[in-house]
């Protein structure tokens, strides 16, 4: 080796070793001595295997063959120092013309490797999340575009005087379908208030039986096997019934020639109860099963399937503190198991109906806050047609200013989610000034606000979209009046 190359060899920051045909080291640089903890004299004469972690995998024969063929070979290996300590090393090897093996070794920073691995994993999760979001957005756009097509076409037919009642019926049906889809989306995104209470699980199941039999029809009978002990759970009754309905509908769709469904409960542990719905239908392939809980993933033709069902089931179980397991094989049927935590709380009892109080006066003066102009105009029209005097406000602050100018209002009707002062803050502000003021809140999603609102139980809530009779019914209850109609 010339003096020039010898200097490069010695001054190289990476460890460099040269091994003879007998795999014993015949040369090394200072970096190699520092890396492995040997003096030059000690390192020379050691075998290549002496520097390799004995618990590491043996040399790959394919790599060895490539090395013998004159190719450079790269490998990450667990290596051993003189004191027995091990480290992860990046090894690049090549045979020299005289048959000796040259190795360049660099110690890898395991913290950096771990960080890189974590970054790669996070990037993969982000990609999967974006793919799921894209599927969600695409599914929502597809379904709502269908609904908008129906509404626009039927409205134009009605404007032309073509079978107006049929067109209006079709528009109302499209709105109802849109409301159902919105409710599913809000449940999926955890923005819908569910009012979880302690319930007797077996009582919930039995009370759901008529609904389940309607969903399943005559060709798919349902059997009960309720064997769980002390089955008190904390859950929302409507959400639980929705989950059972989703699973029953899936079982029905998977049994086109009829079949049988078993709804069972059993003890999962001292702290949890297991609820399962089992069918003997078509089952799922591994590929379908892997994507079954993704939003808007469906194997059903639209409009039969939107792909939100099992996402909602999973969300319900996790919010209740439990989980879901899916067991299915193609041609072998499907079992969905929900694990729900037990509760020591006694099941809630239905509150007795509250007596209606005298109305302050017929009709009444309503302060109405809503930031969406179209919704505000439509709602105000409904109220005026029902005989109310309506003062409109386009924000919470605007409503408060109008109230401070003239407090002679019989009721506050307000949207919940508004920029600036929201409906809950507005309601609390007016209740501090006038505790007996009747209040009705309106919103499409309310869980985050109402959970921390601490408003009186007499405050009414109307969900969007609403029918005129639903809105007027809430106002009637808040005012203690007889039911109002247009």
PDB file of C-alpha atoms in Angstrom, residues 215-217 219-220 245-259 261 279-284 298-301 303-307 309 334:
ATOM      1  CA  UNK A 215     -85.108  -5.625  10.566  1.00  0.00           C
ATOM      2  CA  UNK A 216     -84.428  -9.338  10.114  1.00  0.00           C
ATOM      3  CA  UNK A 217     -87.824 -10.261   8.658  1.00  0.00           C
ATOM      4  CA  UNK A 219     -86.688 -15.469   6.804  1.00  0.00           C
ATOM      5  CA  UNK A 220     -84.039 -14.819   9.481  1.00  0.00           C
ATOM      6  CA  UNK A 245     -79.971  -2.560  14.422  1.00  0.00           C
ATOM      7  CA  UNK A 246     -76.778  -2.140  12.370  1.00  0.00           C
ATOM      8  CA  UNK A 247     -75.554  -5.626  13.242  1.00  0.00           C
ATOM      9  CA  UNK A 248     -78.986  -7.143  12.566  1.00  0.00           C
ATOM     10  CA  UNK A 249     -79.134  -5.408   9.169  1.00  0.00           C
ATOM     11  CA  UNK A 250     -75.666  -6.733   8.315  1.00  0.00           C
ATOM     12  CA  UNK A 251     -76.742 -10.247   9.323  1.00  0.00           C
ATOM     13  CA  UNK A 252     -79.880  -9.935   7.176  1.00  0.00           C
ATOM     14  CA  UNK A 253     -77.888  -8.761   4.142  1.00  0.00           C
ATOM     15  CA  UNK A 254     -75.414 -11.643   4.629  1.00  0.00           C
ATOM     16  CA  UNK A 255     -78.275 -14.182   4.573  1.00  0.00           C
ATOM     17  CA  UNK A 256     -80.009 -13.681   1.196  1.00  0.00           C
ATOM     18  CA  UNK A 257     -81.498 -17.185   1.325  1.00  0.00           C
ATOM     19  CA  UNK A 258     -82.515 -16.932   4.952  1.00  0.00           C
ATOM     20  CA  UNK A 259     -80.709 -18.151   8.019  1.00  0.00           C
ATOM     21  CA  UNK A 261     -79.195 -15.097  14.100  1.00  0.00           C
ATOM     22  CA  UNK A 279     -75.215 -15.276  11.846  1.00  0.00           C
ATOM     23  CA  UNK A 280     -74.748 -18.274   9.544  1.00  0.00           C
ATOM     24  CA  UNK A 281     -74.597 -16.185   6.385  1.00  0.00           C
ATOM     25  CA  UNK A 282     -72.023 -15.588   3.663  1.00  0.00           C
ATOM     26  CA  UNK A 283     -69.167 -14.510   5.934  1.00  0.00           C
ATOM     27  CA  UNK A 284     -66.175 -12.392   4.919  1.00  0.00           C
ATOM     28  CA  UNK A 298     -68.669  -1.522   1.862  1.00  0.00           C
ATOM     29  CA  UNK A 299     -69.204  -4.562  -0.311  1.00  0.00           C
ATOM     30  CA  UNK A 300     -72.911  -3.759  -0.693  1.00  0.00           C
ATOM     31  CA  UNK A 301     -74.235  -1.931  -3.760  1.00  0.00           C
ATOM     32  CA  UNK A 303     -77.810   2.702  -1.738  1.00  0.00           C
ATOM     33  CA  UNK A 304     -78.028  -0.524   0.308  1.00  0.00           C
ATOM     34  CA  UNK A 305     -74.691   0.118   1.984  1.00  0.00           C
ATOM     35  CA  UNK A 306     -72.863   3.292   3.006  1.00  0.00           C
ATOM     36  CA  UNK A 307     -70.009   1.609   4.856  1.00  0.00           C
ATOM     37  CA  UNK A 309     -72.179   0.642  10.138  1.00  0.00           C
ATOM     38  CA  UNK A 334     -69.981 -13.836  10.999  1.00  0.00           C
TER      39      UNK A 334
END
